[in-house]
Coordinates of C-alpha atoms in Angstrom, one line a residue:
Chain A
E27 CA 0.0 0.0 0.0
A28 CA 1.4 3.4 -1.0
G29 CA 1.9 5.9 1.7
V30 CA 1.0 9.6 1.8
V31 CA 2.7 11.4 -1.0
Q32 CA 3.8 15.0 -0.8
S33 CA 5.6 17.4 -3.1
P34 CA 7.8 19.2 -3.3
R35 CA 10.1 17.8 -0.6
Y36 CA 12.0 21.1 -0.3
K37 CA 11.2 24.7 -1.3
I38 CA 13.3 27.8 -0.9
I39 CA 11.6 31.1 -1.7
E40 CA 12.0 34.8 -0.9
K41 CA 9.6 36.5 1.5
K42 CA 6.4 37.9 0.0
Q43 CA 6.4 35.2 -2.7
P44 CA 3.6 32.6 -3.0
V45 CA 4.2 28.9 -2.4
A46 CA 2.0 25.8 -2.7
F47 CA 2.3 22.3 -1.3
W48 CA 0.5 19.2 -2.7
C49 CA -0.6 16.0 -0.9
N50 CA -2.1 12.7 -2.0
P51 CA -3.4 10.6 0.9
I52 CA -3.4 6.9 1.4
S53 CA -6.0 5.3 -0.9
G54 CA -9.3 5.0 0.9
H55 CA -8.5 7.5 3.7
N56 CA -11.3 10.1 3.7
T57 CA -9.7 12.3 6.4
L58 CA -6.8 14.5 5.5
Y59 CA -4.7 16.8 7.7
W60 CA -2.2 19.5 7.2
Y61 CA 0.3 20.1 10.0
L62 CA 3.1 22.5 10.6
Q63 CA 6.2 21.4 12.5
N64 CA 8.9 23.8 13.8
L65 CA 12.3 22.5 15.0
G66 CA 12.1 21.0 18.5
Q67 CA 8.3 21.0 18.5
G68 CA 5.5 18.5 17.8
P69 CA 3.3 18.9 14.7
E70 CA 0.5 21.5 15.0
L71 CA -2.7 21.0 13.1
L72 CA -3.5 23.6 10.5
I73 CA -6.6 22.1 8.9
R74 CA -8.6 18.9 8.8
Y75 CA -10.7 17.6 5.9
E76 CA -13.5 15.0 6.0
N77 CA -13.7 14.2 2.3
E78 CA -13.9 17.6 0.6
E79 CA -15.2 19.5 3.6
A80 CA -12.8 21.5 5.8
V81 CA -14.3 20.6 9.2
D82 CA -11.6 22.1 11.4
D83 CA -9.7 25.1 10.1
S84 CA -9.6 27.1 13.4
R85 CA -5.8 27.1 13.5
L86 CA -5.3 28.1 9.8
P87 CA -4.0 31.7 9.5
K88 CA -6.6 32.7 6.9
D89 CA -5.1 36.0 6.1
R90 CA -2.3 34.3 4.1
F91 CA -3.0 30.5 4.2
S92 CA -5.5 28.7 2.1
A93 CA -6.2 25.1 1.4
E94 CA -8.5 23.0 -0.9
R95 CA -9.5 19.4 -1.4
L96 CA -11.8 19.7 -4.3
K97 CA -12.6 16.1 -5.2
G98 CA -12.0 14.7 -1.7
V99 CA -8.8 13.0 -2.6
D100 CA -5.6 15.1 -3.0
S101 CA -5.2 18.5 -1.4
T102 CA -3.2 21.7 -1.8
L103 CA -2.0 24.1 0.8
K104 CA -1.0 27.6 -0.3
I105 CA 0.7 30.5 1.4
Q106 CA 0.5 34.0 -0.1
P107 CA 2.5 36.0 0.7
A108 CA 5.1 34.0 2.6
E109 CA 6.8 35.5 5.6
L110 CA 10.1 34.6 7.3
G111 CA 8.3 33.0 10.2
D112 CA 6.6 30.5 7.8
S113 CA 9.9 28.6 7.5
A114 CA 9.0 25.1 8.8
V115 CA 8.2 21.6 7.8
Y116 CA 4.6 21.2 6.4
L117 CA 3.3 17.7 7.0
C118 CA 0.3 16.0 5.4
A119 CA -1.4 13.1 7.1
S120 CA -4.4 10.9 6.4
S121 CA -6.6 8.5 8.3
H122 CA -9.7 6.4 7.8
G123 CA -11.7 8.8 9.9
T124 CA -11.3 11.3 12.7
G125 CA -9.9 9.6 15.8
S126 CA -8.3 6.9 13.8
S127 CA -4.5 6.4 13.4
Q128 CA -2.9 9.1 11.3
Y129 CA -0.1 8.3 8.8
F130 CA 2.2 11.1 7.8
G131 CA 3.8 11.9 4.5
P132 CA 7.5 12.8 4.1
G133 CA 6.8 16.5 4.5
T134 CA 7.8 19.7 2.7
R135 CA 10.6 21.6 4.2
L136 CA 10.1 25.3 3.5
L137 CA 12.7 28.0 3.8
V138 CA 11.7 31.6 3.4
L139 CA 14.6 34.0 2.8
Chain B
Q16 CA -4.9 24.9 26.0
K17 CA -5.0 21.1 25.9
E18 CA -1.5 20.2 27.1
V19 CA 0.6 17.2 26.3
E20 CA 3.8 17.2 28.3
Q21 CA 7.0 15.2 27.7
N22 CA 10.5 15.5 29.0
S23 CA 12.6 16.7 26.1
G24 CA 15.6 14.7 27.2
P25 CA 17.9 13.5 25.9
L26 CA 17.3 10.2 27.5
S27 CA 20.4 8.1 27.2
V28 CA 20.3 4.3 27.7
P29 CA 22.9 1.6 26.9
E30 CA 22.2 -0.9 24.2
G31 CA 20.1 -3.8 25.5
A32 CA 18.5 -1.8 28.3
I33 CA 14.9 -0.8 28.7
A34 CA 14.0 2.8 27.7
S35 CA 11.1 4.3 29.4
L36 CA 9.4 7.3 27.8
N37 CA 6.7 9.2 29.7
C38 CA 3.8 11.6 28.8
T39 CA 1.1 13.4 30.7
Y40 CA -2.0 15.1 29.4
S41 CA -4.4 17.6 30.8
D42 CA -7.8 16.8 29.1
R43 CA -9.7 14.1 30.9
G44 CA -11.9 13.7 27.8
S45 CA -9.0 12.2 25.8
Q46 CA -10.0 8.9 24.2
S47 CA -7.0 7.6 22.4
F48 CA -3.2 7.9 22.6
F49 CA -0.5 7.4 20.1
W50 CA 3.3 7.1 20.1
Y51 CA 5.2 8.3 17.0
R52 CA 8.9 7.9 16.3
Q53 CA 10.7 10.6 14.4
Y54 CA 14.2 10.3 13.0
S55 CA 16.1 13.5 12.4
G56 CA 15.0 15.1 9.1
K57 CA 12.2 12.6 8.7
S58 CA 8.4 12.6 9.3
P59 CA 6.7 11.0 12.3
E60 CA 6.1 7.3 12.0
L61 CA 3.3 5.6 14.0
I62 CA 4.6 2.9 16.3
M63 CA 1.8 2.3 18.9
F64 CA -1.7 3.3 19.9
I65 CA -3.7 2.5 23.0
Y66 CA -7.3 3.2 24.0
S67 CA -7.8 1.3 27.2
N68 CA -6.2 1.4 30.6
G69 CA -3.4 -1.1 31.1
D70 CA -0.6 -2.4 28.9
K71 CA -0.5 -3.1 25.2
E72 CA 2.5 -5.0 23.8
D73 CA 3.8 -5.1 20.2
G74 CA 7.2 -6.7 19.8
R75 CA 9.8 -4.8 21.8
F76 CA 7.3 -2.0 22.5
T77 CA 4.8 -1.7 25.3
A78 CA 2.4 1.2 25.7
Q79 CA 1.0 1.8 29.2
L80 CA -2.1 3.9 29.9
N81 CA -3.5 5.2 33.2
K82 CA -6.4 7.5 32.6
A83 CA -7.0 8.2 36.3
S84 CA -3.5 9.6 36.5
Q85 CA -3.6 11.1 32.9
Y86 CA -0.4 9.3 32.1
V87 CA 0.8 7.3 29.2
S88 CA 4.2 5.7 28.7
L89 CA 6.2 3.8 26.1
L90 CA 8.7 1.1 27.1
I91 CA 11.3 -0.1 24.6
R92 CA 12.9 -3.4 25.6
D93 CA 16.3 -4.5 24.4
S94 CA 17.0 -1.0 23.1
Q95 CA 19.1 -0.8 19.9
P96 CA 21.1 2.1 18.5
S97 CA 18.6 2.2 15.6
D98 CA 15.9 3.2 18.2
S99 CA 17.7 6.5 18.7
A100 CA 15.2 9.1 17.6
T101 CA 12.6 11.6 19.0
Y102 CA 9.5 9.9 20.3
L103 CA 6.3 12.0 20.1
C104 CA 3.3 11.4 22.4
A105 CA 0.0 12.3 20.8
V106 CA -3.4 12.5 22.4
N107 CA -6.8 12.6 20.6
I108 CA -9.0 15.2 22.2
P109 CA -12.7 15.5 21.5
T110 CA -13.7 18.8 19.8
N111 CA -16.9 20.2 18.3
S112 CA -16.0 18.7 15.0
G113 CA -14.7 15.3 16.0
Y114 CA -11.2 14.8 17.4
A115 CA -7.9 16.7 17.3
L116 CA -4.6 15.1 17.8
N117 CA -2.4 17.1 20.1
F118 CA 1.3 16.3 20.1
G119 CA 3.9 16.8 22.8
K120 CA 7.3 18.3 22.0
G121 CA 8.9 14.9 22.0
T122 CA 11.6 13.1 24.0
S123 CA 14.9 12.5 22.4
L124 CA 16.2 9.0 23.0
L125 CA 19.9 8.1 22.5
V126 CA 20.9 4.4 22.7
T127 CA 24.6 4.0 23.1
P128 CA 26.5 0.9 21.9

């Protein structure tokens, strides 16, 4: 069974530029999560999707971050414009449902200069 | 704030010894508990989950849960240098929209040959 796929693996951009991350969850997993992880910290949830519906986006900074999961499968997370403090690892995870075990993708390491 | 607390370490144990990793949580409504292993530069990997009070064993790993004390632990028997990693405790907390997985900051484990 293929795991969670994310791209790109690394991204370096200048501040104020836009950036987008893509995630394809494990086949059959209807719940998809985007997390942010800073060095020395645990992952922090940004947004959770149940199929195509964003059911928990309370921690997503909506002034600059947006996400979509149009067909209930893969998802895109966008930052526009990026700030220096956005440098972090962006992790995507999926599960069979809320409360079930979550499986993480390899992450996208973002560096904003 | 729903807290998940872990000692950041590093916890150093000799090869072949038992490593004991501990985690406390603040929300008594928490239903399920997870342990993730994270190697440096990699994403979290699920190694154990536990829902009920008591012990759950899987190979060299044993998860222990005490809901009355709000305490969950992970024991690693016959520790190997390849077990050296950061171990993240995660707690599923009920929310208005389902469950949210809250992570601790992780405990760094070093197994010395």
